[in-house]
């Protein structure tokens, strides 16, 4: 089941991993083996409410041959990305693809601007000068003619890059095998480039997690199954992550030993994930996500004032935070 941010007031229904770990004689060792950022993203008030199944870093894929032909380098800033996109655009190929709705790059852009969704005190942390600058640059890209719009499939599908519709595509690690099969060695990756002087590159780490509903009629059996599958059966966890898709195992020992991730482009993807990865904040709810999507709709897809759009977003986010935390 894919984890989504929901009302934390009901989170006590789903406290599973803490109970599993408390009963296990190797609990601290097993807990330490999980990516600690994954643990944190599932924790409220010191209690762990779910167990991560796969990590899915998201970044830009690009065609080195097209970069060489256009005589451009991998962009280090969002401003450079706009310049590169312009030079890569031809009458048949657009410079860059960010998805049909642009929603996939909202949080990466916030992080790349040196900001965050919420701070450590669960207060809004996205309304900064850097984010405003990023929104203005995104508006410029949206109206430049260098951005692929209305592709047959959204950002999660590799077809835009594979079919030659774009030279650069924002996508996820899951698409890497299909892209490599189609493009061979003509494939590279880079993080969302930094925005403004205070920014730094970012990689969004999505993924799937498993929870148990405390109202289930089979709760003990369900908890035992979660423990058996995600705590005890390490051999199945590598198979799950890399044989039926292409993801980073959330257990660091498995990720480090997996042969498919040790070299080439997969290893580069893991390094980007390690160096620049950001994880979901469990307090960042769907209503807050929708509010930032509205910011992009108002100030990027339309020509609204970024500050006004962020002010409107603040109202929604603060109301949600009051519901959750008082």
GROMACS .gro file of N, CA, C and O in nm, residues 21-103:
model
  332
   21UNK      N    1   0.904  -0.444   1.705
   21UNK     CA    2   1.042  -0.428   1.751
   21UNK      C    3   1.054  -0.459   1.900
   21UNK      O    4   1.150  -0.521   1.946
   22UNK      N    5   0.954  -0.418   1.978
   22UNK     CA    6   0.959  -0.439   2.123
   22UNK      C    7   0.961  -0.588   2.158
   22UNK      O    8   1.018  -0.627   2.259
   23UNK      N    9   0.900  -0.671   2.072
   23UNK     CA   10   0.894  -0.814   2.101
   23UNK      C   11   1.013  -0.890   2.046
   23UNK      O   12   1.031  -1.007   2.074
   24UNK      N   13   1.093  -0.826   1.962
   24UNK     CA   14   1.200  -0.897   1.894
   24UNK      C   15   1.330  -0.890   1.973
   24UNK      O   16   1.372  -0.782   2.014
   25UNK      N   17   1.399  -1.002   1.992
   25UNK     CA   18   1.525  -1.001   2.067
   25UNK      C   19   1.636  -0.929   1.992
   25UNK      O   20   1.736  -0.891   2.051
   26UNK      N   21   1.622  -0.910   1.863
   26UNK     CA   22   1.723  -0.840   1.785
   26UNK      C   23   1.671  -0.704   1.740
   26UNK      O   24   1.710  -0.652   1.638
   27UNK      N   25   1.581  -0.646   1.819
   27UNK     CA   26   1.508  -0.528   1.776
   27UNK      C   27   1.597  -0.409   1.744
   27UNK      O   28   1.581  -0.348   1.640
   28UNK      N   29   1.690  -0.377   1.830
   28UNK     CA   30   1.772  -0.258   1.804
   28UNK      C   31   1.860  -0.277   1.682
   28UNK      O   32   1.881  -0.184   1.605
   29UNK      N   33   1.913  -0.395   1.665
   29UNK     CA   34   1.996  -0.423   1.548
   29UNK      C   35   1.914  -0.411   1.421
   29UNK      O   36   1.959  -0.353   1.322
   30UNK      N   37   1.793  -0.468   1.422
   30UNK     CA   38   1.708  -0.463   1.303
   30UNK      C   39   1.663  -0.320   1.274
   30UNK      O   40   1.660  -0.277   1.159
   31UNK      N   41   1.628  -0.247   1.378
   31UNK     CA   42   1.585  -0.109   1.359
   31UNK      C   43   1.698  -0.026   1.299
   31UNK      O   44   1.675   0.056   1.210
   32UNK      N   45   1.819  -0.048   1.345
   32UNK     CA   46   1.934   0.028   1.294
   32UNK      C   47   1.964  -0.004   1.149
   32UNK      O   48   2.029   0.074   1.080
   33UNK      N   49   1.916  -0.117   1.100
   33UNK     CA   50   1.942  -0.158   0.963
   33UNK      C   51   1.853  -0.086   0.863
   33UNK      O   52   1.879  -0.087   0.744
   34UNK      N   53   1.746  -0.024   0.909
   34UNK     CA   54   1.659   0.052   0.820
   34UNK      C   55   1.718   0.191   0.798
   34UNK      O   56   1.781   0.248   0.888
   35UNK      N   57   1.698   0.244   0.678
   35UNK     CA   58   1.735   0.382   0.651
   35UNK      C   59   1.669   0.471   0.757
   35UNK      O   60   1.547   0.472   0.771
   36UNK      N   61   1.750   0.543   0.832
   36UNK     CA   62   1.696   0.618   0.945
   36UNK      C   63   1.604   0.733   0.902
   36UNK      O   64   1.516   0.774   0.978
   37UNK      N   65   1.622   0.782   0.782
   37UNK     CA   66   1.530   0.883   0.731
   37UNK      C   67   1.393   0.821   0.705
   37UNK      O   68   1.289   0.887   0.723
   38UNK      N   69   1.389   0.695   0.663
   38UNK     CA   70   1.262   0.624   0.648
   38UNK      C   71   1.194   0.607   0.783
   38UNK      O   72   1.072   0.623   0.796
   39UNK      N   73   1.272   0.571   0.884
   39UNK     CA   74   1.217   0.556   1.018
   39UNK      C   75   1.156   0.689   1.065
   39UNK      O   76   1.044   0.694   1.116
   40UNK      N   77   1.231   0.797   1.046
   40UNK     CA   78   1.184   0.928   1.090
   40UNK      C   79   1.055   0.968   1.019
   40UNK      O   80   0.966   1.028   1.080
   41UNK      N   81   1.045   0.936   0.891
   41UNK     CA   82   0.927   0.975   0.814
   41UNK      C   83   0.802   0.897   0.854
   41UNK      O   84   0.692   0.930   0.810
   42UNK      N   85   0.820   0.793   0.936
   42UNK     CA   86   0.707   0.713   0.984
   42UNK      C   87   0.685   0.730   1.134
   42UNK      O   88   0.613   0.652   1.196
   43UNK      N   89   0.746   0.831   1.192
   43UNK     CA   90   0.746   0.848   1.337
   43UNK      C   91   0.670   0.973   1.380
   43UNK      O   92   0.688   1.080   1.322
   44UNK      N   93   0.587   0.958   1.482
   44UNK     CA   94   0.517   1.070   1.545
   44UNK      C   95   0.534   1.058   1.695
   44UNK      O   96   0.507   0.952   1.754
   45UNK      N   97   0.585   1.164   1.757
   45UNK     CA   98   0.604   1.166   1.902
   45UNK      C   99   0.683   1.045   1.951
   45UNK      O  100   0.651   0.984   2.053
   46UNK      N  101   0.785   1.009   1.875
   46UNK     CA  102   0.873   0.900   1.915
   46UNK      C  103   0.820   0.761   1.887
   46UNK      O  104   0.888   0.662   1.918
   47UNK      N  105   0.702   0.749   1.828
   47UNK     CA  106   0.643   0.618   1.799
   47UNK      C  107   0.643   0.593   1.649
   47UNK      O  108   0.608   0.681   1.571
   48UNK      N  109   0.678   0.472   1.611
   48UNK     CA  110   0.687   0.434   1.470
   48UNK      C  111   0.557   0.366   1.429
   48UNK      O  112   0.513   0.272   1.494
   49UNK      N  113   0.497   0.414   1.320
   49UNK     CA  114   0.364   0.368   1.282
   49UNK      C  115   0.360   0.284   1.155
   49UNK      O  116   0.252   0.241   1.115
   50UNK      N  117   0.471   0.262   1.087
   50UNK     CA  118   0.469   0.183   0.965
   50UNK      C  119   0.607   0.135   0.931
   50UNK      O  120   0.706   0.180   0.989
   51UNK      N  121   0.616   0.044   0.837
   51UNK     CA  122   0.745  -0.009   0.793
   51UNK      C  123   0.758   0.014   0.642
   51UNK      O  124   0.666  -0.014   0.564
   52UNK      N  125   0.869   0.070   0.602
   52UNK     CA  126   0.894   0.101   0.462
   52UNK      C  127   0.920  -0.027   0.384
   52UNK      O  128   0.990  -0.117   0.430
   53UNK      N  129   0.866  -0.034   0.262
   53UNK     CA  130   0.882  -0.150   0.175
   53UNK      C  131   0.983  -0.124   0.063
   53UNK      O  132   1.063  -0.211   0.030
   54UNK      N  133   0.977  -0.005   0.003
   54UNK     CA  134   1.071   0.033  -0.103
   54UNK      C  135   1.093   0.183  -0.097
   54UNK      O  136   1.006   0.258  -0.054
   55UNK      N  137   1.212   0.226  -0.141
   55UNK     CA  138   1.242   0.368  -0.158
   55UNK      C  139   1.251   0.398  -0.307
   55UNK      O  140   1.312   0.323  -0.382
   56UNK      N  141   1.192   0.511  -0.347
   56UNK     CA  142   1.186   0.548  -0.489
   56UNK      C  143   1.240   0.688  -0.513
   56UNK      O  144   1.164   0.785  -0.519
   57UNK      N  145   1.372   0.704  -0.525
   57UNK     CA  146   1.426   0.837  -0.554
   57UNK      C  147   1.384   0.886  -0.692
   57UNK      O  148   1.370   0.807  -0.785
   58UNK      N  149   1.362   1.016  -0.701
   58UNK     CA  150   1.318   1.079  -0.825
   58UNK      C  151   1.415   1.191  -0.862
   58UNK      O  152   1.453   1.272  -0.777
   59UNK      N  153   1.454   1.193  -0.989
   59UNK     CA  154   1.552   1.291  -1.037
   59UNK      C  155   1.535   1.309  -1.187
   59UNK      O  156   1.442   1.255  -1.247
   60UNK      N  157   1.627   1.382  -1.249
   60UNK     CA  158   1.622   1.405  -1.393
   60UNK      C  159   1.703   1.298  -1.466
   60UNK      O  160   1.817   1.268  -1.427
   61UNK      N  161   1.646   1.244  -1.573
   61UNK     CA  162   1.717   1.160  -1.668
   61UNK      C  163   1.744   1.244  -1.794
   61UNK      O  164   1.660   1.326  -1.833
   62UNK      N  165   1.860   1.221  -1.857
   62UNK     CA  166   1.890   1.299  -1.976
   62UNK      C  167   1.970   1.217  -2.077
   62UNK      O  168   2.028   1.113  -2.044
   63UNK      N  169   1.973   1.267  -2.201
   63UNK     CA  170   2.045   1.204  -2.312
   63UNK      C  171   2.180   1.274  -2.329
   63UNK      O  172   2.185   1.385  -2.385
   64UNK      N  173   2.292   1.214  -2.285
   64UNK     CA  174   2.424   1.278  -2.301
   64UNK      C  175   2.456   1.313  -2.446
   64UNK      O  176   2.522   1.414  -2.472
   65UNK      N  177   2.411   1.231  -2.540
   65UNK     CA  178   2.441   1.259  -2.681
   65UNK      C  179   2.378   1.390  -2.726
   65UNK      O  180   2.439   1.466  -2.804
   66UNK      N  181   2.258   1.419  -2.676
   66UNK     CA  182   2.193   1.544  -2.712
   66UNK      C  183   2.259   1.663  -2.643
   66UNK      O  184   2.266   1.773  -2.699
   67UNK      N  185   2.310   1.641  -2.522
   67UNK     CA  186   2.384   1.746  -2.452
   67UNK      C  187   2.512   1.780  -2.529
   67UNK      O  188   2.548   1.896  -2.546
   68UNK      N  189   2.579   1.674  -2.575
   68UNK     CA  190   2.704   1.695  -2.650
   68UNK      C  191   2.676   1.769  -2.780
   68UNK      O  192   2.750   1.860  -2.818
   69UNK      N  193   2.571   1.730  -2.848
   69UNK     CA  194   2.536   1.793  -2.975
   69UNK      C  195   2.504   1.941  -2.956
   69UNK      O  196   2.540   2.026  -3.039
   70UNK      N  197   2.434   1.972  -2.846
   70UNK     CA  198   2.396   2.112  -2.818
   70UNK      C  199   2.507   2.189  -2.747
   70UNK      O  200   2.492   2.309  -2.722
   71UNK      N  201   2.615   2.119  -2.711
   71UNK     CA  202   2.729   2.178  -2.642
   71UNK      C  203   2.687   2.242  -2.509
   71UNK      O  204   2.717   2.358  -2.478
   72UNK      N  205   2.616   2.162  -2.429
   72UNK     CA  206   2.573   2.208  -2.297
   72UNK      C  207   2.618   2.108  -2.191
   72UNK      O  208   2.644   1.991  -2.221
   73UNK      N  209   2.629   2.156  -2.068
   73UNK     CA  210   2.668   2.073  -1.954
   73UNK      C  211   2.547   2.048  -1.864
   73UNK      O  212   2.444   2.116  -1.876
   74UNK      N  213   2.562   1.952  -1.775
   74UNK     CA  214   2.455   1.925  -1.679
   74UNK      C  215   2.431   2.050  -1.594
   74UNK      O  216   2.525   2.105  -1.537
   75UNK      N  217   2.308   2.098  -1.585
   75UNK     CA  218   2.281   2.222  -1.510
   75UNK      C  219   2.300   2.206  -1.360
   75UNK      O  220   2.262   2.104  -1.303
   76UNK      N  221   2.359   2.308  -1.300
   76UNK     CA  222   2.382   2.308  -1.155
   76UNK      C  223   2.279   2.394  -1.082
   76UNK      O  224   2.268   2.384  -0.959
   77UNK      N  225   2.209   2.479  -1.155
   77UNK     CA  226   2.107   2.565  -1.096
   77UNK      C  227   1.981   2.558  -1.181
   77UNK      O  228   1.985   2.517  -1.298
   78UNK      N  229   1.869   2.600  -1.123
   78UNK     CA  230   1.744   2.603  -1.200
   78UNK      C  231   1.756   2.700  -1.316
   78UNK      O  232   1.704   2.674  -1.425
   79UNK      N  233   1.824   2.811  -1.294
   79UNK     CA  234   1.845   2.907  -1.402
   79UNK      C  235   1.921   2.843  -1.518
   79UNK      O  236   1.887   2.864  -1.635
   80UNK      N  237   2.022   2.763  -1.485
   80UNK     CA  238   2.097   2.693  -1.590
   80UNK      C  239   2.010   2.589  -1.659
   80UNK      O  240   2.026   2.566  -1.780
   81UNK      N  241   1.919   2.527  -1.587
   81UNK     CA  242   1.828   2.430  -1.649
   81UNK      C  243   1.744   2.497  -1.757
   81UNK      O  244   1.723   2.439  -1.865
   82UNK      N  245   1.700   2.618  -1.731
   82UNK     CA  246   1.624   2.692  -1.832
   82UNK      C  247   1.709   2.720  -1.955
   82UNK      O  248   1.663   2.705  -2.070
   83UNK      N  249   1.835   2.756  -1.932
   83UNK     CA  250   1.925   2.785  -2.044
   83UNK      C  251   1.954   2.659  -2.125
   83UNK      O  252   1.956   2.662  -2.249
   84UNK      N  253   1.977   2.548  -2.054
   84UNK     CA  254   2.003   2.421  -2.120
   84UNK      C  255   1.882   2.376  -2.200
   84UNK      O  256   1.893   2.329  -2.315
   85UNK      N  257   1.762   2.389  -2.141
   85UNK     CA  258   1.639   2.348  -2.209
   85UNK      C  259   1.622   2.424  -2.340
   85UNK      O  260   1.580   2.367  -2.441
   86UNK      N  261   1.656   2.552  -2.338
   86UNK     CA  262   1.643   2.634  -2.460
   86UNK      C  263   1.737   2.585  -2.570
   86UNK      O  264   1.699   2.578  -2.688
   87UNK      N  265   1.859   2.549  -2.533
   87UNK     CA  266   1.957   2.504  -2.633
   87UNK      C  267   1.928   2.363  -2.683
   87UNK      O  268   1.969   2.326  -2.794
   88UNK      N  269   1.859   2.284  -2.601
   88UNK     CA  270   1.827   2.146  -2.640
   88UNK      C  271   1.701   2.138  -2.727
   88UNK      O  272   1.680   2.039  -2.797
   89UNK      N  273   1.618   2.239  -2.722
   89UNK     CA  274   1.491   2.237  -2.794
   89UNK      C  275   1.512   2.253  -2.944
   89UNK      O  276   1.583   2.342  -2.989
   90UNK      N  277   1.448   2.164  -3.019
   90UNK     CA  278   1.449   2.171  -3.165
   90UNK      C  279   1.305   2.168  -3.215
   90UNK      O  280   1.211   2.170  -3.134
   91UNK      N  281   1.288   2.161  -3.345
   91UNK     CA  282   1.151   2.155  -3.397
   91UNK      C  283   1.084   2.021  -3.369
   91UNK      O  284   0.962   2.008  -3.386
   92UNK      N  285   1.161   1.921  -3.325
   92UNK     CA  286   1.105   1.788  -3.298
   92UNK      C  287   1.117   1.745  -3.152
   92UNK      O  288   1.043   1.657  -3.107
   93UNK      N  289   1.209   1.805  -3.079
   93UNK     CA  290   1.237   1.763  -2.942
   93UNK      C  291   1.232   1.883  -2.848
   93UNK      O  292   1.292   1.987  -2.876
   94UNK      N  293   1.159   1.868  -2.738
   94UNK     CA  294   1.157   1.973  -2.636
   94UNK      C  295   1.273   1.952  -2.540
   94UNK      O  296   1.323   1.842  -2.520
   95UNK      N  297   1.314   2.060  -2.477
   95UNK     CA  298   1.431   2.054  -2.390
   95UNK      C  299   1.411   1.973  -2.264
   95UNK      O  300   1.500   1.896  -2.224
   96UNK      N  301   1.294   1.987  -2.200
   96UNK     CA  302   1.274   1.921  -2.071
   96UNK      C  303   1.126   1.887  -2.050
   96UNK      O  304   1.037   1.955  -2.103
   97UNK      N  305   1.102   1.782  -1.973
   97UNK     CA  306   0.966   1.738  -1.939
   97UNK      C  307   0.958   1.720  -1.788
   97UNK      O  308   1.037   1.648  -1.728
   98UNK      N  309   0.860   1.787  -1.726
   98UNK     CA  310   0.841   1.782  -1.581
   98UNK      C  311   0.711   1.713  -1.542
   98UNK      O  312   0.673   1.716  -1.425
   99UNK      N  313   0.645   1.652  -1.638
   99UNK     CA  314   0.513   1.594  -1.612
   99UNK      C  315   0.404   1.688  -1.661
   99UNK      O  316   0.424   1.809  -1.676
  100UNK      N  317   0.287   1.633  -1.684
  100UNK     CA  318   0.179   1.712  -1.742
  100UNK      C  319   0.120   1.815  -1.646
  100UNK      O  320   0.068   1.918  -1.688
  101UNK      N  321   0.127   1.788  -1.516
  101UNK     CA  322   0.069   1.880  -1.419
  101UNK      C  323   0.175   1.958  -1.341
  101UNK      O  324   0.140   2.048  -1.265
  102UNK      N  325   0.301   1.920  -1.356
  102UNK     CA  326   0.415   1.979  -1.284
  102UNK      C  327   0.415   1.945  -1.135
  102UNK      O  328   0.505   1.987  -1.062
  103UNK      N  329   0.319   1.868  -1.088
  103UNK     CA  330   0.308   1.840  -0.945
  103UNK      C  331   0.428   1.765  -0.889
  103UNK      O  332   0.464   1.782  -0.772
   0.00000   0.00000   0.00000
